[in-house]
Coordinates of C-alpha atoms and ligand atoms in Angstrom, one line a residue:
X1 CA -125.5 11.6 -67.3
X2 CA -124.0 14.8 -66.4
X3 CA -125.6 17.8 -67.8
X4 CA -124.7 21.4 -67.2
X5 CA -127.6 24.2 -66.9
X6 CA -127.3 27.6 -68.0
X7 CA -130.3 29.9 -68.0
X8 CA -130.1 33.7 -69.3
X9 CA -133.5 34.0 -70.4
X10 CA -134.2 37.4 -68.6
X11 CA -132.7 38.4 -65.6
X12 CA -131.4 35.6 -63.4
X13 CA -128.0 34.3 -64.4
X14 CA -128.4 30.6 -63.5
X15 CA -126.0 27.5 -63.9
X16 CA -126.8 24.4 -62.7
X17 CA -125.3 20.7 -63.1
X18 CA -127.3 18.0 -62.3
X19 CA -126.4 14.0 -62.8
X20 CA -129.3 12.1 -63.5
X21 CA -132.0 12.6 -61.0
X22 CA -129.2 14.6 -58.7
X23 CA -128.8 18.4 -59.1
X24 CA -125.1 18.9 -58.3
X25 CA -124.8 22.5 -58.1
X26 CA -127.4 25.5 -58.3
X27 CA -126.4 28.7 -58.6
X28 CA -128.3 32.0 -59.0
X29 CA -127.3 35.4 -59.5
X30 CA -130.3 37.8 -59.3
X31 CA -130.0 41.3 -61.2
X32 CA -132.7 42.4 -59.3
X33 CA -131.0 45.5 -57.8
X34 CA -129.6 46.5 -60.8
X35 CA -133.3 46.8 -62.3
X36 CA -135.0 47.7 -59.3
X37 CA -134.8 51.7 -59.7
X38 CA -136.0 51.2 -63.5
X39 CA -139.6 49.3 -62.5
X40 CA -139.2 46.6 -64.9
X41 CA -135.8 44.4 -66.6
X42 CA -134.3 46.8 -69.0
X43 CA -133.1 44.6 -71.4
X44 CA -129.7 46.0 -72.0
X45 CA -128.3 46.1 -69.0
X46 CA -129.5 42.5 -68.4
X47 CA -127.3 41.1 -71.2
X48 CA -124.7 42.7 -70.0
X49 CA -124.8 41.4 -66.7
X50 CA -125.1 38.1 -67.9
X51 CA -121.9 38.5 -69.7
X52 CA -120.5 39.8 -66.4
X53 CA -121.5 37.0 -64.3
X54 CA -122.0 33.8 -66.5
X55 CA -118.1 33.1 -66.4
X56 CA -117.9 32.9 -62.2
X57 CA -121.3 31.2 -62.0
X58 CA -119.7 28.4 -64.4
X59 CA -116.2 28.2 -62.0
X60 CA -118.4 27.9 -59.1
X61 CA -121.4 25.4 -59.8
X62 CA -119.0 23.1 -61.3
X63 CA -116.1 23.6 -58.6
X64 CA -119.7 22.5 -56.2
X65 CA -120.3 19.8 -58.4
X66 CA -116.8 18.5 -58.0
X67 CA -116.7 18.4 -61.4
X68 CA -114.3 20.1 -64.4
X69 CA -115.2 20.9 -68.0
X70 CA -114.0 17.6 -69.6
X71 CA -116.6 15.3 -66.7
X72 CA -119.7 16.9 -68.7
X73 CA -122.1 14.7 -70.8
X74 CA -124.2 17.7 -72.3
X75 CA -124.7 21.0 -72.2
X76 CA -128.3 22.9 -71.6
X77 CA -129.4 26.1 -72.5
X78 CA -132.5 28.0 -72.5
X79 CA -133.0 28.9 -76.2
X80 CA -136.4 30.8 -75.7
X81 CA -138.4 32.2 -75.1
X82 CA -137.3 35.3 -73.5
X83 CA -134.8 38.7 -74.2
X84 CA -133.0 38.2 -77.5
X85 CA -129.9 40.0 -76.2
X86 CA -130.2 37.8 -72.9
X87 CA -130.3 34.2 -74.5
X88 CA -127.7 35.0 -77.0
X89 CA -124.6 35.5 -74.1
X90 CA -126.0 32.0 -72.5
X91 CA -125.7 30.4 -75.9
X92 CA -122.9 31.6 -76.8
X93 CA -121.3 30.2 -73.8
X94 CA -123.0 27.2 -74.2
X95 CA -121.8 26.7 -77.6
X96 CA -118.2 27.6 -76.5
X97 CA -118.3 25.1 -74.3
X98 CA -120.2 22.4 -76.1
X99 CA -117.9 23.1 -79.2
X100 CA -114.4 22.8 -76.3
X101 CA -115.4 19.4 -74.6
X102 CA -117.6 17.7 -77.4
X103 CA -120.3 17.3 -75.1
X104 CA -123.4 17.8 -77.2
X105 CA -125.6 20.8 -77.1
X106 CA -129.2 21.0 -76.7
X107 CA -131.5 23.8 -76.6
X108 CA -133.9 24.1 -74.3
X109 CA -137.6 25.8 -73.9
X110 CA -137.4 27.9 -71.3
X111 CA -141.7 26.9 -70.3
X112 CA -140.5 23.5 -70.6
X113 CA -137.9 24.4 -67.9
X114 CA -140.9 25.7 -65.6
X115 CA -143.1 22.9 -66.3
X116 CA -139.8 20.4 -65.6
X117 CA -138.9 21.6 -62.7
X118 CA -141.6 19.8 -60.8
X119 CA -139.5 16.5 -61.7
X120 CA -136.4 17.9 -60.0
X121 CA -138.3 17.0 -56.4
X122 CA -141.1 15.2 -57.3
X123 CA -139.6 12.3 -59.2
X124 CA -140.1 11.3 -63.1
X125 CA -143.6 10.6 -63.2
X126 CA -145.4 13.6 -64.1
X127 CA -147.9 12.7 -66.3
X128 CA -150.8 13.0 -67.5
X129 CA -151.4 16.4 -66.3
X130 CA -152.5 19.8 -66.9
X131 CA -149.9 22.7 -65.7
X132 CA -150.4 26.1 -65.1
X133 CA -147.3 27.9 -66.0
X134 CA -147.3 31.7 -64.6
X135 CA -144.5 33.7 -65.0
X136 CA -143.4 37.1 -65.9
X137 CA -144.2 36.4 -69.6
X138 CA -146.4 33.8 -69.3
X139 CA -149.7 32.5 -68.8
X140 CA -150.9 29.2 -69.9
X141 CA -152.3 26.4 -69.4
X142 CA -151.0 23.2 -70.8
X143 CA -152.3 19.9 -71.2
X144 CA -149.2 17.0 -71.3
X145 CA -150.8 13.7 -72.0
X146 CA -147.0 12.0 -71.9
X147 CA -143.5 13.7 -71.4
X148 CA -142.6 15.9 -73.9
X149 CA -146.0 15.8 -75.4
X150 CA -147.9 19.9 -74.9
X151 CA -151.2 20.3 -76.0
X152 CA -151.6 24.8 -75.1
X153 CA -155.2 25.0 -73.7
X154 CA -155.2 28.6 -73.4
X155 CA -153.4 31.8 -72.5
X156 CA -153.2 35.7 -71.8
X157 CA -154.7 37.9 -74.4
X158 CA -152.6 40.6 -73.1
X159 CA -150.5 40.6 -69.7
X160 CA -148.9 38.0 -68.2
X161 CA -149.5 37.6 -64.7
X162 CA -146.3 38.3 -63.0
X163 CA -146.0 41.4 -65.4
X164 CA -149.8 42.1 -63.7
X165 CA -147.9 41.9 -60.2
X166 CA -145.2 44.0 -61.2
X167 CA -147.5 46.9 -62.4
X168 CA -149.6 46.8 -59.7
X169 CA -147.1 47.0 -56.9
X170 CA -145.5 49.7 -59.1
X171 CA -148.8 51.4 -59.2
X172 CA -148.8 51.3 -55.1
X173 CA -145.3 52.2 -55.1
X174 CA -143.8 49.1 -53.9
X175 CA -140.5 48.3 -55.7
X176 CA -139.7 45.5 -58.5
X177 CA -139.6 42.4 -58.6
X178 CA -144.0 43.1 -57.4
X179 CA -144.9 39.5 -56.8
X180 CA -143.2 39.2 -53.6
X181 CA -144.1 42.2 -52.2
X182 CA -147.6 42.0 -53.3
X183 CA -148.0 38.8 -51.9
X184 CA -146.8 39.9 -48.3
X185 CA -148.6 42.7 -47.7
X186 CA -151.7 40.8 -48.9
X187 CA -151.0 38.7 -45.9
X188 CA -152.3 41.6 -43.9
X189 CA -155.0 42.3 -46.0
X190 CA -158.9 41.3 -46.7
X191 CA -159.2 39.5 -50.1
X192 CA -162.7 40.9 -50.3
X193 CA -162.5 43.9 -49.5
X194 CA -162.2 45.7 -53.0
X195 CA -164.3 44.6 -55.6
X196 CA -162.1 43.4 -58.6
X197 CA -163.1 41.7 -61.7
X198 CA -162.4 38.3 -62.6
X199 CA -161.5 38.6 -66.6
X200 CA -163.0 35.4 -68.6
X201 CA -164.0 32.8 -65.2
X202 CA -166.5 32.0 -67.4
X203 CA -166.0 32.7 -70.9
X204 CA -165.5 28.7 -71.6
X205 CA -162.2 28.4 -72.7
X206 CA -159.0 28.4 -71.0
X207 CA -157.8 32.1 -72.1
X208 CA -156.8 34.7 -69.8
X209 CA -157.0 38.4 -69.3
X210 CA -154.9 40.6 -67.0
X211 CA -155.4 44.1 -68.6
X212 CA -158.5 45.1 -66.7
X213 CA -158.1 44.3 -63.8
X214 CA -155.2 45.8 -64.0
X215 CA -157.1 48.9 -64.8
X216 CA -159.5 48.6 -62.2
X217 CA -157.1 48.8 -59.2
X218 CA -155.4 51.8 -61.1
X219 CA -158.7 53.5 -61.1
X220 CA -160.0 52.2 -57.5
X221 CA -156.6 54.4 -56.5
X222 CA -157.3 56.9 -58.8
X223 CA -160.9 57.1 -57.0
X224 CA -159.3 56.6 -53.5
X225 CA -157.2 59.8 -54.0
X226 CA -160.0 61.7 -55.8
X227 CA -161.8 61.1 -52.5
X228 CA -159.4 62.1 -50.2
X229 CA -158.5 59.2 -48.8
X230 CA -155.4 56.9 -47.9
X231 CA -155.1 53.9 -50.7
X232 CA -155.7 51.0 -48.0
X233 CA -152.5 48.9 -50.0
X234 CA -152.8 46.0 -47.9
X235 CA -156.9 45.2 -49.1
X236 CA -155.7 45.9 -52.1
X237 CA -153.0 43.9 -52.7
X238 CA -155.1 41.2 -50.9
X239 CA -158.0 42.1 -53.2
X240 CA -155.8 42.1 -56.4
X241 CA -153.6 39.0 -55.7
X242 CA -157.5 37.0 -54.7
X243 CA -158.7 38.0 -58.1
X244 CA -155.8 36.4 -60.3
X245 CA -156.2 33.5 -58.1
X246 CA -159.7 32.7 -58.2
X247 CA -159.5 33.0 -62.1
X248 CA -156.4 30.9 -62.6
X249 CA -157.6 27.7 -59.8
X250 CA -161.3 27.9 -62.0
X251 CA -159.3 27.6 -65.4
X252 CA -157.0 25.0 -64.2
X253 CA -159.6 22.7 -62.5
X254 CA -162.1 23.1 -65.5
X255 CA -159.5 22.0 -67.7
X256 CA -158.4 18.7 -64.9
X257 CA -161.6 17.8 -65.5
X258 CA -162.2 18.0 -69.3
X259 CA -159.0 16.2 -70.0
X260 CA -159.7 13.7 -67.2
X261 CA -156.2 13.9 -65.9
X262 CA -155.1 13.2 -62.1
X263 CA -152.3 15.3 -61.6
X264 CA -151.5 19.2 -61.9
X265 CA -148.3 20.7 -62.0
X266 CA -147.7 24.4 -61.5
X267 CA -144.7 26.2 -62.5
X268 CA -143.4 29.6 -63.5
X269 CA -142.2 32.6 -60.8
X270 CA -145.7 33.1 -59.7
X271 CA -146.4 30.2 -58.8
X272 CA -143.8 31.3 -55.7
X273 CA -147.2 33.0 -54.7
X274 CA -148.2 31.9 -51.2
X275 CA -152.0 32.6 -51.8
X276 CA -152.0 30.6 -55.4
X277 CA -150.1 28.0 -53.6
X278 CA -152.4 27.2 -50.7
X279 CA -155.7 27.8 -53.2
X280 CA -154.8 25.1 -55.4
X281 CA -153.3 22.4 -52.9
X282 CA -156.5 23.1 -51.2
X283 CA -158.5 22.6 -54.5
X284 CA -156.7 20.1 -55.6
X285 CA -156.9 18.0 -52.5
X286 CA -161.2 18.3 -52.5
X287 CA -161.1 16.8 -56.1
X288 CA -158.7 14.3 -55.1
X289 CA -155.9 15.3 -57.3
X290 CA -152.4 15.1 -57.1
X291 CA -150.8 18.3 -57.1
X292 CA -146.9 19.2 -58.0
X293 CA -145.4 22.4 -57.5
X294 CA -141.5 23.2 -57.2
X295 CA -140.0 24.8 -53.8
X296 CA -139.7 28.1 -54.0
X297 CA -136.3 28.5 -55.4
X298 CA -137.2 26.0 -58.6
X299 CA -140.4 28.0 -59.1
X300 CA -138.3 31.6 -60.2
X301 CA -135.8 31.1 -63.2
X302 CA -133.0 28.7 -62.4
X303 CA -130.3 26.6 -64.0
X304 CA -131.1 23.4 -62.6
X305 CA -134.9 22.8 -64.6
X306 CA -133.0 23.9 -67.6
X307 CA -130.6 21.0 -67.0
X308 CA -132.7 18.8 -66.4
X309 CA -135.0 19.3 -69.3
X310 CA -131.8 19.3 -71.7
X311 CA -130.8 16.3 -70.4
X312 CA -134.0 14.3 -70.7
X313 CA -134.0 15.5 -74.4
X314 CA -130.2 14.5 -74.7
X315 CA -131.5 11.0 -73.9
X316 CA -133.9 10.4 -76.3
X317 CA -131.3 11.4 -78.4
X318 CA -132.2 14.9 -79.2
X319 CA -129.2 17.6 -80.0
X320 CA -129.0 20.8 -81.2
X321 CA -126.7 22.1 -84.1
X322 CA -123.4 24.7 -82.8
X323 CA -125.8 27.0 -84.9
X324 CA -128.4 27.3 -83.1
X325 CA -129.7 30.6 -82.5
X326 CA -131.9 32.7 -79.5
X327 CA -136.0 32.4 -80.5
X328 CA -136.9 34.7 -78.4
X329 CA -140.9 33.5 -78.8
X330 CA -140.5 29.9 -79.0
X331 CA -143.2 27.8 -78.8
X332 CA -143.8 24.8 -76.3
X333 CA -143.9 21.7 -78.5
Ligands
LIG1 O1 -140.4 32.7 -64.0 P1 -139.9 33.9 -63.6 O2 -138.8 33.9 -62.5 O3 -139.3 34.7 -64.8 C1 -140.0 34.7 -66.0 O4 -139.8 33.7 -66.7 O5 -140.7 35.7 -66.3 O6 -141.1 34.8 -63.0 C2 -140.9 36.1 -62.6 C3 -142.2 36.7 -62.1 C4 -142.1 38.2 -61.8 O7 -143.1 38.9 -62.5 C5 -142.4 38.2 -60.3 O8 -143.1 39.4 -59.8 C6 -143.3 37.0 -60.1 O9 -142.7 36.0 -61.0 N1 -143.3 36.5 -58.7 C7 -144.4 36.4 -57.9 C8 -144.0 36.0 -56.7 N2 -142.6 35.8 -56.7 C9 -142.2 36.1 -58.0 N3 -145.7 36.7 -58.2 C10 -146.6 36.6 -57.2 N4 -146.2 36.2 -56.0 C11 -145.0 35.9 -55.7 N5 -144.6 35.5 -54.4
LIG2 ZN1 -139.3 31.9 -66.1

């Protein structure tokens, strides 16, 4: 089955065709620059570069594939969650050219998309597992017993963790997207050398909280300059980064072991994170557990999981009505 990708959720334009386990063509065009001098996405100007660049990211991944309009066998989009404005130009086109070819359409979750992605390396058999999803908007864990089967174990209360990275390296004047650049300099920091709290580790459940620590490395800077002194960024991005770590590795191997699964699968942009990366293979591999996570370009929003979650739906026979709409707080179900 050949299934065409297209992701707009927030602000990576991505189109993708994959045939059955295959991914053809995957093709990314970042709007990081164009938010960069703002902090943060601005939502406006994200749709509208969407609309700017979703027509030459379709020529392309399917002139890659080899492929023309007529060859497809579905058509994927991310219908949520994410920017309203965003997912409506990726459905529209999606509809356009569901509605031209009679491929059928099928809307996507975009945490499905995250959570999928591990399949796009690692092969079909994913579950049982728990996954960790960590992304700009996002923090959850999930518990999937069988494919497309989500249990949510827990969340955020407030921030997600990638929004956490972004604030803080804005904080320490660092640029946008933060994760990347928080993670590097932490390379040539000490993890312990600022003491940061660790929200809920052990309140039980499988909730998160970002807010204070976020706080607290506003304030140790806050206290830093007070003082006199030169912010020492590299502890604290070290410091900072070991803090959402340690909480997230506790949550998710608590809940391996309460639902007595064998496999975790990590997905979402943070899991790009080279520290949260090497904590939970390590982890992972003490308990004896399998553990999944997508390459680095599979982990940040891309066509390609979108695909490929549309097009296992599309063949249990799932479609999605021409009038389907953007939600942008869907639900994984
Ligand atoms: O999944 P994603 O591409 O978009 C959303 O669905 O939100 O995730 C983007 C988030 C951003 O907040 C970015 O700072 C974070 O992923 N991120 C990272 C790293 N690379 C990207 N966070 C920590 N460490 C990284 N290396
Ligand atoms: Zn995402």
């Amino acid at each position: 089955m050949r299934v065409l990708g297209i992701e707009t959720s927030c602000d990576e334009t991505g189109v993708a065709v994959v045939e059955d386990d295959a991914v053809l063509a995957n093709l990314i065009a970042s709007q990081v620059r164009l938010h960069e001098r703002f902090g943060g996405v601005v939502p406006e100007l994200a749709s509208r570069a969407h609309v700017e660049a979703l027509t030459p990211l379709l020529d392309e991944a399917l002139a890659e594939a080899g492929l023309g309009f007529g060859d497809l066998d579905g058509v994927a989009v991310t219908a949520g969650p994410g920017l309203v404005g965003a997912l409506l130009v990726g459905i529209a086109a999606a509809k356009s050219i569901a509605l031209a070819t009679s491929a059928p359409l099928i809307g996507v979750n975009h945490l499905e998309g995250h959570i999928l992605a591990n399949a796009v390396e690692h092969g079909a058999g994913l579950t049982p597992a728990v996954c960790l999803v960590v992304s700009g908007g996002h923090t959850m864990l999930v518990h999937m017993p069988e494919p497309h089967r989500y249990e949510i174990l827990g969340q955020t209360v407030d921030d997600a963790a990638g929004e956490a990275f972004d604030k803080v390296a804005r904080f320490l004047g660092l640029g946008f997207p933060g994760g990347p650049v928080v993670d590097k300099l932490a390379r040539q920091g000490d993890p312990n050398a600022i003491r940061l709290p660790r929200a809920m580790v052990d309140s039980g459940d499988y909730d998160f909280s970002l807010s204070g620590l976020k706080t607290a490395v506003l304030r140790h800077i806050k206290a830093e300059r007070d003082a006199g002194r030169e912010v020492d960024a590299a502890d604290l991005a070290a410091s900072f980064q070991e803090a959402i770590v340690d909480v997230q590795v506790s949550k998710t191997m608590q809940a391996v072991k309460d639902r007595r699964v064998e496999t975790i699968l990590l997905g979402g942009g943070v899991v790009a994170n080279s520290r949260l990366r090497e904590r939970i293979e390590k982890a992972g591999a003490e308990a004896g557990l399998r553990v999944l996570i997508p390459s680095m370009q599979l982990c940040t929003d891309n066509g390609a999981m979108i695909a490929l979650a549309g097009a296992w739906r599309l063949e249990r026979g799932e479609r999605s009505p021409l009038g389907i709409g953007a939600d942008p707080s869907m639900e994984l179900r």
